[in-house]
C-alpha cells in the first residue's frame, strides 16, 4: 500500500509540473506577440526618420564641400600673397637657418684667412732665416778660401826666396802661319851656352898629396908641410831659457815631403819658430824637407840650418808654428 501511495504522489507531481510548463509557454507566446507588435511600430517610425535624413544628406554634403573648397581657395590666395601663417612660419625658420649658416661661413672664412696669414708669416720668417744663414756661411767660406789662397801665395813666395826657383811659366801658344813666297827664312835664336862647372886646380903635386895622405893615415903632424893652426873653442853655449819636453820620445817622421811633429804636419815654405838646447829661439822658414832632416832658413841673416829627426824626437831641437 505504501508503494502504491508513492507512485500516486509522483504522478501528481509530474502532472502539476506539466500544467505549469504549459502555462508558462502560453505566457511566452502572448509576450512574443506583444513584442512583435511593438517592434513593427518602431520599424515604421525608424523608416520614416531615415527617409527624412536621406533627403537632408546631399544638402549637408554639398555644404561641407563648398566650405572646404572655400577654405582651400582662401589658403591658396594667402600663399600667393605670401601671408599664409604656415608659410610665414616655415619662411621665418628658413631665414633663421640661412642667417646662421651665413654667419658660420663668414667665421670659417675669417679663421681660414687667419691660418693662411699665420702660415705665410712663418714661412717668410723661415725663408729669411735660411737666407741669412746661407749668406753668412757663404761669406765665411769665401773668406776662408781667400785666406787659404793668400797663405799659399805667401808660402810660395817664401819658397821662391829660399830656393830661388821661379814659378813655372806656361809656354805661350803661338800660331804658325804659312810662309809667304819670297819671304826670308826666320833667323834661328842663339842657343844658350851651358855654364861649365868650375874646375878644381890642384896647387900641390902628386908627391906632396901622397905625403899628406900618409901623414893623415898615420896620425903624424908634418910641421914642414902643414902650417900650425890655432884650434878655437867651438863648444856651443847652452841656452838657459830652453826647457826640453819631458816624457817619452816625440813621434817624428817624414812622409810625402812633409814633416809630422807633435801630431802636426809641416811643409816646405811654412813659417816656424826654431829653438834648441844650444840655440836661442829664432824665426825661420822651412826651406826643404829631406828624408832624415829638415832644412830651415833663418829670417834675420838668411842662414840655413839642418835639423835631424833624432834631434826633434829627443827634444834637443823644437819647431813651433808661426802665424
PDB file of C-alpha atoms in Angstrom:
ATOM      1  CA  UNK A   1       0.000   0.000   0.000  1.00  0.00           C
ATOM      2  CA  UNK A   2       2.844   2.183   0.828  1.00  0.00           C
ATOM      3  CA  UNK A   3       4.348   1.586  -2.579  1.00  0.00           C
ATOM      4  CA  UNK A   4       1.154   2.431  -4.368  1.00  0.00           C
ATOM      5  CA  UNK A   5       0.844   5.684  -2.492  1.00  0.00           C
ATOM      6  CA  UNK A   6       4.329   6.747  -3.556  1.00  0.00           C
ATOM      7  CA  UNK A   7       3.591   6.134  -7.202  1.00  0.00           C
ATOM      8  CA  UNK A   8       0.444   8.212  -6.984  1.00  0.00           C
ATOM      9  CA  UNK A   9       2.327  11.084  -5.416  1.00  0.00           C
ATOM     10  CA  UNK A  10       4.875  11.013  -8.242  1.00  0.00           C
ATOM     11  CA  UNK A  11       2.192  11.095 -10.879  1.00  0.00           C
ATOM     12  CA  UNK A  12       0.586  14.103  -9.230  1.00  0.00           C
ATOM     13  CA  UNK A  13       3.909  15.930  -9.129  1.00  0.00           C
ATOM     14  CA  UNK A  14       4.649  15.366 -12.804  1.00  0.00           C
ATOM     15  CA  UNK A  15       1.136  16.361 -13.780  1.00  0.00           C
ATOM     16  CA  UNK A  16       1.414  19.622 -11.843  1.00  0.00           C
ATOM     17  CA  UNK A  17       4.815  20.382 -13.449  1.00  0.00           C
ATOM     18  CA  UNK A  18       3.420  19.726 -16.904  1.00  0.00           C
ATOM     19  CA  UNK A  19       0.486  22.001 -16.340  1.00  0.00           C
ATOM     20  CA  UNK A  20       2.763  24.742 -15.058  1.00  0.00           C
ATOM     21  CA  UNK A  21       5.046  24.378 -18.083  1.00  0.00           C
ATOM     22  CA  UNK A  22       2.137  24.672 -20.459  1.00  0.00           C
ATOM     23  CA  UNK A  23       1.004  27.813 -18.687  1.00  0.00           C
ATOM     24  CA  UNK A  24       4.449  29.360 -18.973  1.00  0.00           C
ATOM     25  CA  UNK A  25       4.555  28.554 -22.694  1.00  0.00           C
ATOM     26  CA  UNK A  26       1.240  30.286 -23.208  1.00  0.00           C
ATOM     27  CA  UNK A  27       2.574  33.356 -21.396  1.00  0.00           C
ATOM     28  CA  UNK A  28       5.686  33.429 -23.578  1.00  0.00           C
ATOM     29  CA  UNK A  29       3.645  33.169 -26.752  1.00  0.00           C
ATOM     30  CA  UNK A  30       1.483  36.024 -25.657  1.00  0.00           C
ATOM     31  CA  UNK A  31       4.535  38.129 -24.809  1.00  0.00           C
ATOM     32  CA  UNK A  32       6.080  37.353 -28.190  1.00  0.00           C
ATOM     33  CA  UNK A  33       3.016  38.626 -29.974  1.00  0.00           C
ATOM     34  CA  UNK A  34       3.100  41.772 -27.915  1.00  0.00           C
ATOM     35  CA  UNK A  35       6.791  42.374 -28.659  1.00  0.00           C
ATOM     36  CA  UNK A  36       6.226  41.795 -32.365  1.00  0.00           C
ATOM     37  CA  UNK A  37       3.536  44.390 -32.407  1.00  0.00           C
ATOM     38  CA  UNK A  38       5.789  46.880 -30.626  1.00  0.00           C
ATOM     39  CA  UNK A  39       8.735  46.184 -32.973  1.00  0.00           C
ATOM     40  CA  UNK A  40       6.593  46.693 -36.017  1.00  0.00           C
ATOM     41  CA  UNK A  41       5.570  50.049 -34.706  1.00  0.00           C
ATOM     42  CA  UNK A  42       9.221  51.039 -34.019  1.00  0.00           C
ATOM     43  CA  UNK A  43      10.272  49.923 -37.505  1.00  0.00           C
ATOM     44  CA  UNK A  44       7.699  52.097 -39.112  1.00  0.00           C
ATOM     45  CA  UNK A  45       8.850  55.119 -37.103  1.00  0.00           C
ATOM     46  CA  UNK A  46      12.566  54.464 -37.915  1.00  0.00           C
ATOM     47  CA  UNK A  47      11.879  54.116 -41.609  1.00  0.00           C
ATOM     48  CA  UNK A  48      10.120  57.452 -41.617  1.00  0.00           C
ATOM     49  CA  UNK A  49      13.080  59.184 -39.820  1.00  0.00           C
ATOM     50  CA  UNK A  50      15.623  57.568 -42.128  1.00  0.00           C
ATOM     51  CA  UNK A  51      13.658  58.661 -45.105  1.00  0.00           C
ATOM     52  CA  UNK A  52      13.903  62.244 -43.825  1.00  0.00           C
ATOM     53  CA  UNK A  53      17.587  62.002 -43.160  1.00  0.00           C
ATOM     54  CA  UNK A  54      18.249  60.597 -46.622  1.00  0.00           C
ATOM     55  CA  UNK A  55      16.601  63.616 -48.099  1.00  0.00           C
ATOM     56  CA  UNK A  56      18.777  66.029 -45.952  1.00  0.00           C
ATOM     57  CA  UNK A  57      22.215  64.287 -46.552  1.00  0.00           C
ATOM     58  CA  UNK A  58      23.019  65.633 -50.069  1.00  0.00           C
ATOM     59  CA  UNK A  59      22.426  69.152 -48.901  1.00  0.00           C
ATOM     60  CA  UNK A  60      24.838  68.728 -45.943  1.00  0.00           C
ATOM     61  CA  UNK A  61      27.447  67.071 -48.151  1.00  0.00           C
ATOM     62  CA  UNK A  62      27.237  69.881 -50.657  1.00  0.00           C
ATOM     63  CA  UNK A  63      27.595  72.430 -47.868  1.00  0.00           C
ATOM     64  CA  UNK A  64      30.705  70.667 -46.471  1.00  0.00           C
ATOM     65  CA  UNK A  65      32.223  70.512 -49.966  1.00  0.00           C
ATOM     66  CA  UNK A  66      31.606  74.188 -50.541  1.00  0.00           C
ATOM     67  CA  UNK A  67      33.120  75.076 -47.137  1.00  0.00           C
ATOM     68  CA  UNK A  68      36.243  73.017 -47.773  1.00  0.00           C
ATOM     69  CA  UNK A  69      36.616  74.431 -51.274  1.00  0.00           C
ATOM     70  CA  UNK A  70      36.315  77.965 -49.962  1.00  0.00           C
ATOM     71  CA  UNK A  71      38.885  77.240 -47.267  1.00  0.00           C
ATOM     72  CA  UNK A  72      41.337  75.831 -49.792  1.00  0.00           C
ATOM     73  CA  UNK A  73      40.828  78.755 -52.148  1.00  0.00           C
ATOM     74  CA  UNK A  74      41.385  81.181 -49.295  1.00  0.00           C
ATOM     75  CA  UNK A  75      44.641  79.366 -48.291  1.00  0.00           C
ATOM     76  CA  UNK A  76      45.782  79.348 -51.923  1.00  0.00           C
ATOM     77  CA  UNK A  77      45.219  83.074 -52.182  1.00  0.00           C
ATOM     78  CA  UNK A  78      47.135  83.579 -48.920  1.00  0.00           C
ATOM     79  CA  UNK A  79      50.033  81.555 -50.332  1.00  0.00           C
ATOM     80  CA  UNK A  80      50.023  83.676 -53.480  1.00  0.00           C
ATOM     81  CA  UNK A  81      50.028  86.834 -51.377  1.00  0.00           C
ATOM     82  CA  UNK A  82      52.713  85.413 -49.070  1.00  0.00           C
ATOM     83  CA  UNK A  83      50.649  85.813 -45.892  1.00  0.00           C
ATOM     84  CA  UNK A  84      49.781  82.187 -45.183  1.00  0.00           C
ATOM     85  CA  UNK A  85      50.522  81.502 -41.462  1.00  0.00           C
ATOM     86  CA  UNK A  86      52.192  78.126 -42.008  1.00  0.00           C
ATOM     87  CA  UNK A  87      54.154  79.515 -44.948  1.00  0.00           C
ATOM     88  CA  UNK A  88      55.291  82.513 -42.883  1.00  0.00           C
ATOM     89  CA  UNK A  89      56.317  80.255 -40.019  1.00  0.00           C
ATOM     90  CA  UNK A  90      58.402  77.994 -42.267  1.00  0.00           C
ATOM     91  CA  UNK A  91      59.839  81.006 -44.083  1.00  0.00           C
ATOM     92  CA  UNK A  92      60.987  82.522 -40.780  1.00  0.00           C
ATOM     93  CA  UNK A  93      62.592  79.224 -39.845  1.00  0.00           C
ATOM     94  CA  UNK A  94      64.429  79.042 -43.190  1.00  0.00           C
ATOM     95  CA  UNK A  95      65.545  82.666 -42.834  1.00  0.00           C
ATOM     96  CA  UNK A  96      66.984  81.918 -39.386  1.00  0.00           C
ATOM     97  CA  UNK A  97      68.804  78.854 -40.728  1.00  0.00           C
ATOM     98  CA  UNK A  98      70.148  80.923 -43.651  1.00  0.00           C
ATOM     99  CA  UNK A  99      71.438  83.660 -41.364  1.00  0.00           C
ATOM    100  CA  UNK A 100      73.071  81.113 -39.063  1.00  0.00           C
ATOM    101  CA  UNK A 101      74.750  79.347 -41.981  1.00  0.00           C
ATOM    102  CA  UNK A 102      75.905  82.659 -43.443  1.00  0.00           C
ATOM    103  CA  UNK A 103      77.375  83.617 -40.076  1.00  0.00           C
ATOM    104  CA  UNK A 104      79.199  80.281 -39.805  1.00  0.00           C
ATOM    105  CA  UNK A 105      80.578  80.694 -43.343  1.00  0.00           C
ATOM    106  CA  UNK A 106      81.875  84.185 -42.552  1.00  0.00           C
ATOM    107  CA  UNK A 107      83.513  82.907 -39.369  1.00  0.00           C
ATOM    108  CA  UNK A 108      85.031  79.966 -41.259  1.00  0.00           C
ATOM    109  CA  UNK A 109      86.451  82.238 -43.952  1.00  0.00           C
ATOM    110  CA  UNK A 110      87.945  84.542 -41.314  1.00  0.00           C
ATOM    111  CA  UNK A 111      89.506  81.593 -39.484  1.00  0.00           C
ATOM    112  CA  UNK A 112      90.966  80.123 -42.673  1.00  0.00           C
ATOM    113  CA  UNK A 113      92.330  83.541 -43.674  1.00  0.00           C
ATOM    114  CA  UNK A 114      93.992  83.926 -40.268  1.00  0.00           C
ATOM    115  CA  UNK A 115      95.514  80.431 -40.567  1.00  0.00           C
ATOM    116  CA  UNK A 116      96.836  81.177 -44.055  1.00  0.00           C
ATOM    117  CA  UNK A 117      98.283  84.516 -42.947  1.00  0.00           C
ATOM    118  CA  UNK A 118      99.957  82.875 -39.948  1.00  0.00           C
ATOM    119  CA  UNK A 119     101.457  80.108 -42.103  1.00  0.00           C
ATOM    120  CA  UNK A 120     102.604  82.722 -44.627  1.00  0.00           C
ATOM    121  CA  UNK A 121     104.309  84.754 -41.894  1.00  0.00           C
ATOM    122  CA  UNK A 122     106.009  81.641 -40.507  1.00  0.00           C
ATOM    123  CA  UNK A 123     107.195  80.572 -43.977  1.00  0.00           C
ATOM    124  CA  UNK A 124     108.515  84.050 -44.717  1.00  0.00           C
ATOM    125  CA  UNK A 125     110.409  84.145 -41.425  1.00  0.00           C
ATOM    126  CA  UNK A 126     111.841  80.667 -42.011  1.00  0.00           C
ATOM    127  CA  UNK A 127     112.912  81.627 -45.541  1.00  0.00           C
ATOM    128  CA  UNK A 128     114.529  84.819 -44.246  1.00  0.00           C
ATOM    129  CA  UNK A 129     116.397  82.917 -41.523  1.00  0.00           C
ATOM    130  CA  UNK A 130     117.563  80.324 -44.052  1.00  0.00           C
ATOM    131  CA  UNK A 131     118.726  83.083 -46.403  1.00  0.00           C
ATOM    132  CA  UNK A 132     120.666  84.864 -43.646  1.00  0.00           C
ATOM    133  CA  UNK A 133     122.263  81.598 -42.512  1.00  0.00           C
ATOM    134  CA  UNK A 134     123.310  80.600 -46.029  1.00  0.00           C
ATOM    135  CA  UNK A 135     124.538  84.129 -46.680  1.00  0.00           C
ATOM    136  CA  UNK A 136     126.783  84.100 -43.602  1.00  0.00           C
ATOM    137  CA  UNK A 137     128.011  80.577 -44.398  1.00  0.00           C
ATOM    138  CA  UNK A 138     128.840  81.544 -47.989  1.00  0.00           C
ATOM    139  CA  UNK A 139     130.629  84.697 -46.842  1.00  0.00           C
ATOM    140  CA  UNK A 140     132.651  82.760 -44.271  1.00  0.00           C
ATOM    141  CA  UNK A 141     133.559  80.089 -46.816  1.00  0.00           C
ATOM    142  CA  UNK A 142     134.738  82.704 -49.302  1.00  0.00           C
ATOM    143  CA  UNK A 143     136.780  84.466 -46.611  1.00  0.00           C
ATOM    144  CA  UNK A 144     138.388  81.180 -45.533  1.00  0.00           C
ATOM    145  CA  UNK A 145     139.119  80.289 -49.153  1.00  0.00           C
ATOM    146  CA  UNK A 146     140.753  83.656 -49.826  1.00  0.00           C
ATOM    147  CA  UNK A 147     142.776  83.425 -46.613  1.00  0.00           C
ATOM    148  CA  UNK A 148     143.985  79.958 -47.584  1.00  0.00           C
ATOM    149  CA  UNK A 149     144.899  81.245 -51.050  1.00  0.00           C
ATOM    150  CA  UNK A 150     146.789  84.157 -49.532  1.00  0.00           C
ATOM    151  CA  UNK A 151     148.677  81.827 -47.190  1.00  0.00           C
ATOM    152  CA  UNK A 152     149.541  79.553 -50.106  1.00  0.00           C
ATOM    153  CA  UNK A 153     150.796  82.526 -52.150  1.00  0.00           C
ATOM    154  CA  UNK A 154     152.894  83.760 -49.225  1.00  0.00           C
ATOM    155  CA  UNK A 155     154.303  80.271 -48.730  1.00  0.00           C
ATOM    156  CA  UNK A 156     155.200  80.090 -52.422  1.00  0.00           C
ATOM    157  CA  UNK A 157     156.881  83.497 -52.195  1.00  0.00           C
ATOM    158  CA  UNK A 158     158.953  82.405 -49.210  1.00  0.00           C
ATOM    159  CA  UNK A 159     159.842  79.191 -51.021  1.00  0.00           C
ATOM    160  CA  UNK A 160     160.976  81.194 -54.050  1.00  0.00           C
ATOM    161  CA  UNK A 161     163.112  83.413 -51.838  1.00  0.00           C
ATOM    162  CA  UNK A 162     164.691  80.378 -50.194  1.00  0.00           C
ATOM    163  CA  UNK A 163     165.325  78.197 -53.205  1.00  0.00           C
ATOM    164  CA  UNK A 164     165.491  80.803 -55.955  1.00  0.00           C
ATOM    165  CA  UNK A 165     163.127  78.732 -58.086  1.00  0.00           C
ATOM    166  CA  UNK A 166     160.835  80.681 -60.297  1.00  0.00           C
ATOM    167  CA  UNK A 167     157.295  79.683 -60.907  1.00  0.00           C
ATOM    168  CA  UNK A 168     156.768  77.535 -63.914  1.00  0.00           C
ATOM    169  CA  UNK A 169     155.621  79.847 -66.658  1.00  0.00           C
ATOM    170  CA  UNK A 170     153.281  78.308 -69.129  1.00  0.00           C
ATOM    171  CA  UNK A 171     154.520  78.441 -72.714  1.00  0.00           C
ATOM    172  CA  UNK A 172     152.780  80.999 -74.850  1.00  0.00           C
ATOM    173  CA  UNK A 173     150.775  79.316 -77.571  1.00  0.00           C
ATOM    174  CA  UNK A 174     151.726  80.799 -80.924  1.00  0.00           C
ATOM    175  CA  UNK A 175     150.018  80.143 -84.187  1.00  0.00           C
ATOM    176  CA  UNK A 176     152.188  79.017 -87.044  1.00  0.00           C
ATOM    177  CA  UNK A 177     151.212  80.860 -90.192  1.00  0.00           C
ATOM    178  CA  UNK A 178     152.040  79.765 -93.679  1.00  0.00           C
ATOM    179  CA  UNK A 179     155.148  81.334 -95.042  1.00  0.00           C
ATOM    180  CA  UNK A 180     154.587  83.771 -97.815  1.00  0.00           C
ATOM    181  CA  UNK A 181     156.513  83.379-101.087  1.00  0.00           C
ATOM    182  CA  UNK A 182     159.883  85.153-101.279  1.00  0.00           C
ATOM    183  CA  UNK A 183     159.815  85.628 -97.519  1.00  0.00           C
ATOM    184  CA  UNK A 184     163.258  85.329 -95.886  1.00  0.00           C
ATOM    185  CA  UNK A 185     163.758  82.445 -93.530  1.00  0.00           C
ATOM    186  CA  UNK A 186     163.475  83.355 -89.842  1.00  0.00           C
ATOM    187  CA  UNK A 187     166.734  83.598 -88.015  1.00  0.00           C
ATOM    188  CA  UNK A 188     167.349  80.822 -85.552  1.00  0.00           C
ATOM    189  CA  UNK A 189     167.749  82.066 -81.996  1.00  0.00           C
ATOM    190  CA  UNK A 190     171.108  81.582 -80.463  1.00  0.00           C
ATOM    191  CA  UNK A 191     171.292  78.585 -78.202  1.00  0.00           C
ATOM    192  CA  UNK A 192     172.045  79.251 -74.590  1.00  0.00           C
ATOM    193  CA  UNK A 193     175.503  78.126 -73.765  1.00  0.00           C
ATOM    194  CA  UNK A 194     175.931  75.696 -70.950  1.00  0.00           C
ATOM    195  CA  UNK A 195     177.623  77.066 -67.894  1.00  0.00           C
ATOM    196  CA  UNK A 196     180.683  74.989 -67.222  1.00  0.00           C
ATOM    197  CA  UNK A 197     181.279  73.886 -63.685  1.00  0.00           C
ATOM    198  CA  UNK A 198     184.315  75.481 -62.047  1.00  0.00           C
ATOM    199  CA  UNK A 199     187.422  73.358 -62.460  1.00  0.00           C
ATOM    200  CA  UNK A 200     189.490  72.402 -59.432  1.00  0.00           C
ATOM    201  CA  UNK A 201     193.116  73.386 -59.791  1.00  0.00           C
ATOM    202  CA  UNK A 202     195.446  71.459 -57.531  1.00  0.00           C
ATOM    203  CA  UNK A 203     198.426  73.581 -56.362  1.00  0.00           C
ATOM    204  CA  UNK A 204     200.289  70.617 -54.889  1.00  0.00           C
ATOM    205  CA  UNK A 205     201.977  67.936 -56.872  1.00  0.00           C
ATOM    206  CA  UNK A 206     201.206  64.269 -56.534  1.00  0.00           C
ATOM    207  CA  UNK A 207     204.096  63.548 -54.164  1.00  0.00           C
ATOM    208  CA  UNK A 208     203.011  66.184 -51.680  1.00  0.00           C
ATOM    209  CA  UNK A 209     199.454  64.913 -51.825  1.00  0.00           C
ATOM    210  CA  UNK A 210     200.607  61.350 -51.151  1.00  0.00           C
ATOM    211  CA  UNK A 211     202.729  62.565 -48.252  1.00  0.00           C
ATOM    212  CA  UNK A 212     199.787  64.414 -46.738  1.00  0.00           C
ATOM    213  CA  UNK A 213     197.601  61.352 -47.062  1.00  0.00           C
ATOM    214  CA  UNK A 214     200.203  59.172 -45.367  1.00  0.00           C
ATOM    215  CA  UNK A 215     200.533  61.684 -42.544  1.00  0.00           C
ATOM    216  CA  UNK A 216     196.795  61.732 -42.059  1.00  0.00           C
ATOM    217  CA  UNK A 217     196.587  57.943 -42.050  1.00  0.00           C
ATOM    218  CA  UNK A 218     199.438  57.501 -39.619  1.00  0.00           C
ATOM    219  CA  UNK A 219     198.346  60.382 -37.407  1.00  0.00           C
ATOM    220  CA  UNK A 220     201.573  62.299 -37.772  1.00  0.00           C
ATOM    221  CA  UNK A 221     201.844  66.032 -37.937  1.00  0.00           C
ATOM    222  CA  UNK A 222     204.383  67.120 -40.522  1.00  0.00           C
ATOM    223  CA  UNK A 223     205.472  70.569 -39.489  1.00  0.00           C
ATOM    224  CA  UNK A 224     207.346  71.043 -42.736  1.00  0.00           C
ATOM    225  CA  UNK A 225     204.231  70.548 -44.844  1.00  0.00           C
ATOM    226  CA  UNK A 226     201.358  71.816 -42.651  1.00  0.00           C
ATOM    227  CA  UNK A 227     201.300  75.181 -41.045  1.00  0.00           C
ATOM    228  CA  UNK A 228     200.407  75.314 -37.400  1.00  0.00           C
ATOM    229  CA  UNK A 229     196.723  76.158 -36.833  1.00  0.00           C
ATOM    230  CA  UNK A 230     195.075  77.578 -33.772  1.00  0.00           C
ATOM    231  CA  UNK A 231     192.159  75.458 -32.586  1.00  0.00           C
ATOM    232  CA  UNK A 232     189.332  77.629 -31.301  1.00  0.00           C
ATOM    233  CA  UNK A 233     186.938  76.529 -28.652  1.00  0.00           C
ATOM    234  CA  UNK A 234     183.758  75.928 -30.620  1.00  0.00           C
ATOM    235  CA  UNK A 235     181.800  74.229 -27.882  1.00  0.00           C
ATOM    236  CA  UNK A 236     178.258  75.597 -28.015  1.00  0.00           C
ATOM    237  CA  UNK A 237     176.879  77.662 -25.189  1.00  0.00           C
ATOM    238  CA  UNK A 238     173.773  76.109 -23.623  1.00  0.00           C
ATOM    239  CA  UNK A 239     170.546  78.070 -23.841  1.00  0.00           C
ATOM    240  CA  UNK A 240     169.342  78.806 -20.267  1.00  0.00           C
ATOM    241  CA  UNK A 241     165.756  79.610 -21.358  1.00  0.00           C
ATOM    242  CA  UNK A 242     165.257  76.319 -23.188  1.00  0.00           C
ATOM    243  CA  UNK A 243     163.074  73.762 -21.424  1.00  0.00           C
ATOM    244  CA  UNK A 244     163.256  70.390 -23.181  1.00  0.00           C
ATOM    245  CA  UNK A 245     159.963  68.473 -23.227  1.00  0.00           C
ATOM    246  CA  UNK A 246     159.757  65.774 -20.577  1.00  0.00           C
ATOM    247  CA  UNK A 247     158.378  62.331 -21.241  1.00  0.00           C
ATOM    248  CA  UNK A 248     158.799  59.663 -23.923  1.00  0.00           C
ATOM    249  CA  UNK A 249     160.327  60.479 -27.337  1.00  0.00           C
ATOM    250  CA  UNK A 250     158.113  62.580 -29.566  1.00  0.00           C
ATOM    251  CA  UNK A 251     156.704  60.871 -32.649  1.00  0.00           C
ATOM    252  CA  UNK A 252     158.527  62.377 -35.614  1.00  0.00           C
ATOM    253  CA  UNK A 253     158.519  61.179 -39.206  1.00  0.00           C
ATOM    254  CA  UNK A 254     158.653  62.406 -42.790  1.00  0.00           C
ATOM    255  CA  UNK A 255     156.126  61.272 -45.395  1.00  0.00           C
ATOM    256  CA  UNK A 256     155.482  62.613 -48.899  1.00  0.00           C
ATOM    257  CA  UNK A 257     157.768  65.594 -48.371  1.00  0.00           C
ATOM    258  CA  UNK A 258     156.001  66.619 -45.130  1.00  0.00           C
ATOM    259  CA  UNK A 259     157.164  66.530 -41.516  1.00  0.00           C
ATOM    260  CA  UNK A 260     154.968  65.087 -38.752  1.00  0.00           C
ATOM    261  CA  UNK A 261     155.997  66.572 -35.418  1.00  0.00           C
ATOM    262  CA  UNK A 262     153.890  66.777 -32.245  1.00  0.00           C
ATOM    263  CA  UNK A 263     150.858  65.483 -34.188  1.00  0.00           C
ATOM    264  CA  UNK A 264     151.113  68.378 -36.670  1.00  0.00           C
ATOM    265  CA  UNK A 265     152.206  68.418 -40.273  1.00  0.00           C
ATOM    266  CA  UNK A 266     154.834  70.863 -41.533  1.00  0.00           C
ATOM    267  CA  UNK A 267     155.538  71.504 -45.201  1.00  0.00           C
ATOM    268  CA  UNK A 268     158.007  73.423 -47.291  1.00  0.00           C
ATOM    269  CA  UNK A 269     157.708  77.212 -47.104  1.00  0.00           C
ATOM    270  CA  UNK A 270     155.873  77.210 -43.763  1.00  0.00           C
ATOM    271  CA  UNK A 271     156.924  79.880 -41.201  1.00  0.00           C
ATOM    272  CA  UNK A 272     158.076  78.390 -37.882  1.00  0.00           C
ATOM    273  CA  UNK A 273     159.924  79.152 -34.658  1.00  0.00           C
ATOM    274  CA  UNK A 274     163.101  77.125 -34.044  1.00  0.00           C
ATOM    275  CA  UNK A 275     164.623  76.659 -30.601  1.00  0.00           C
ATOM    276  CA  UNK A 276     167.285  74.297 -29.322  1.00  0.00           C
ATOM    277  CA  UNK A 277     169.218  73.311 -26.257  1.00  0.00           C
ATOM    278  CA  UNK A 278     172.310  75.143 -27.534  1.00  0.00           C
ATOM    279  CA  UNK A 279     170.489  77.606 -29.795  1.00  0.00           C
ATOM    280  CA  UNK A 280     168.286  80.616 -28.931  1.00  0.00           C
ATOM    281  CA  UNK A 281     164.784  80.908 -30.321  1.00  0.00           C
ATOM    282  CA  UNK A 282     164.527  82.498 -33.776  1.00  0.00           C
ATOM    283  CA  UNK A 283     162.074  82.827 -36.660  1.00  0.00           C
ATOM    284  CA  UNK A 284     162.660  80.740 -39.743  1.00  0.00           C
ATOM    285  CA  UNK A 285     161.012  79.178 -42.760  1.00  0.00           C
ATOM    286  CA  UNK A 286     161.190  75.546 -43.786  1.00  0.00           C
ATOM    287  CA  UNK A 287     163.215  75.617 -46.992  1.00  0.00           C
ATOM    288  CA  UNK A 288     163.284  71.893 -47.719  1.00  0.00           C
ATOM    289  CA  UNK A 289     162.196  68.566 -46.242  1.00  0.00           C
ATOM    290  CA  UNK A 290     164.591  65.672 -46.782  1.00  0.00           C
ATOM    291  CA  UNK A 291     164.404  62.044 -45.804  1.00  0.00           C
ATOM    292  CA  UNK A 292     166.262  62.275 -42.477  1.00  0.00           C
ATOM    293  CA  UNK A 293     166.436  66.026 -41.824  1.00  0.00           C
ATOM    294  CA  UNK A 294     164.614  69.325 -42.245  1.00  0.00           C
ATOM    295  CA  UNK A 295     166.315  72.444 -43.609  1.00  0.00           C
ATOM    296  CA  UNK A 296     165.258  75.830 -42.240  1.00  0.00           C
ATOM    297  CA  UNK A 297     166.267  79.328 -43.271  1.00  0.00           C
ATOM    298  CA  UNK A 298     166.758  81.972 -40.598  1.00  0.00           C
ATOM    299  CA  UNK A 299     164.948  85.195 -41.438  1.00  0.00           C
ATOM    300  CA  UNK A 300     167.407  87.595 -39.792  1.00  0.00           C
ATOM    301  CA  UNK A 301     170.554  86.643 -41.715  1.00  0.00           C
ATOM    302  CA  UNK A 302     169.204  84.101 -44.286  1.00  0.00           C
ATOM    303  CA  UNK A 303     171.464  81.365 -42.907  1.00  0.00           C
ATOM    304  CA  UNK A 304     170.357  77.787 -43.348  1.00  0.00           C
ATOM    305  CA  UNK A 305     170.352  75.141 -40.633  1.00  0.00           C
ATOM    306  CA  UNK A 306     169.747  71.433 -40.760  1.00  0.00           C
ATOM    307  CA  UNK A 307     167.668  69.739 -38.083  1.00  0.00           C
ATOM    308  CA  UNK A 308     167.724  65.936 -37.874  1.00  0.00           C
ATOM    309  CA  UNK A 309     164.745  63.823 -36.901  1.00  0.00           C
ATOM    310  CA  UNK A 310     166.526  62.363 -33.869  1.00  0.00           C
ATOM    311  CA  UNK A 311     167.075  65.895 -32.560  1.00  0.00           C
ATOM    312  CA  UNK A 312     163.350  66.607 -32.799  1.00  0.00           C
ATOM    313  CA  UNK A 313     162.299  63.281 -31.283  1.00  0.00           C
ATOM    314  CA  UNK A 314     164.784  63.551 -28.393  1.00  0.00           C
ATOM    315  CA  UNK A 315     163.844  67.161 -27.650  1.00  0.00           C
ATOM    316  CA  UNK A 316     167.238  68.686 -28.434  1.00  0.00           C
ATOM    317  CA  UNK A 317     165.532  70.876 -31.053  1.00  0.00           C
ATOM    318  CA  UNK A 318     161.926  72.016 -31.272  1.00  0.00           C
ATOM    319  CA  UNK A 319     159.792  73.522 -34.023  1.00  0.00           C
ATOM    320  CA  UNK A 320     156.640  75.548 -33.438  1.00  0.00           C
ATOM    321  CA  UNK A 321     154.226  77.001 -35.929  1.00  0.00           C
ATOM    322  CA  UNK A 322     154.328  80.731 -36.508  1.00  0.00           C
ATOM    323  CA  UNK A 323     151.197  82.579 -37.620  1.00  0.00           C
TER     324      UNK A 323
END
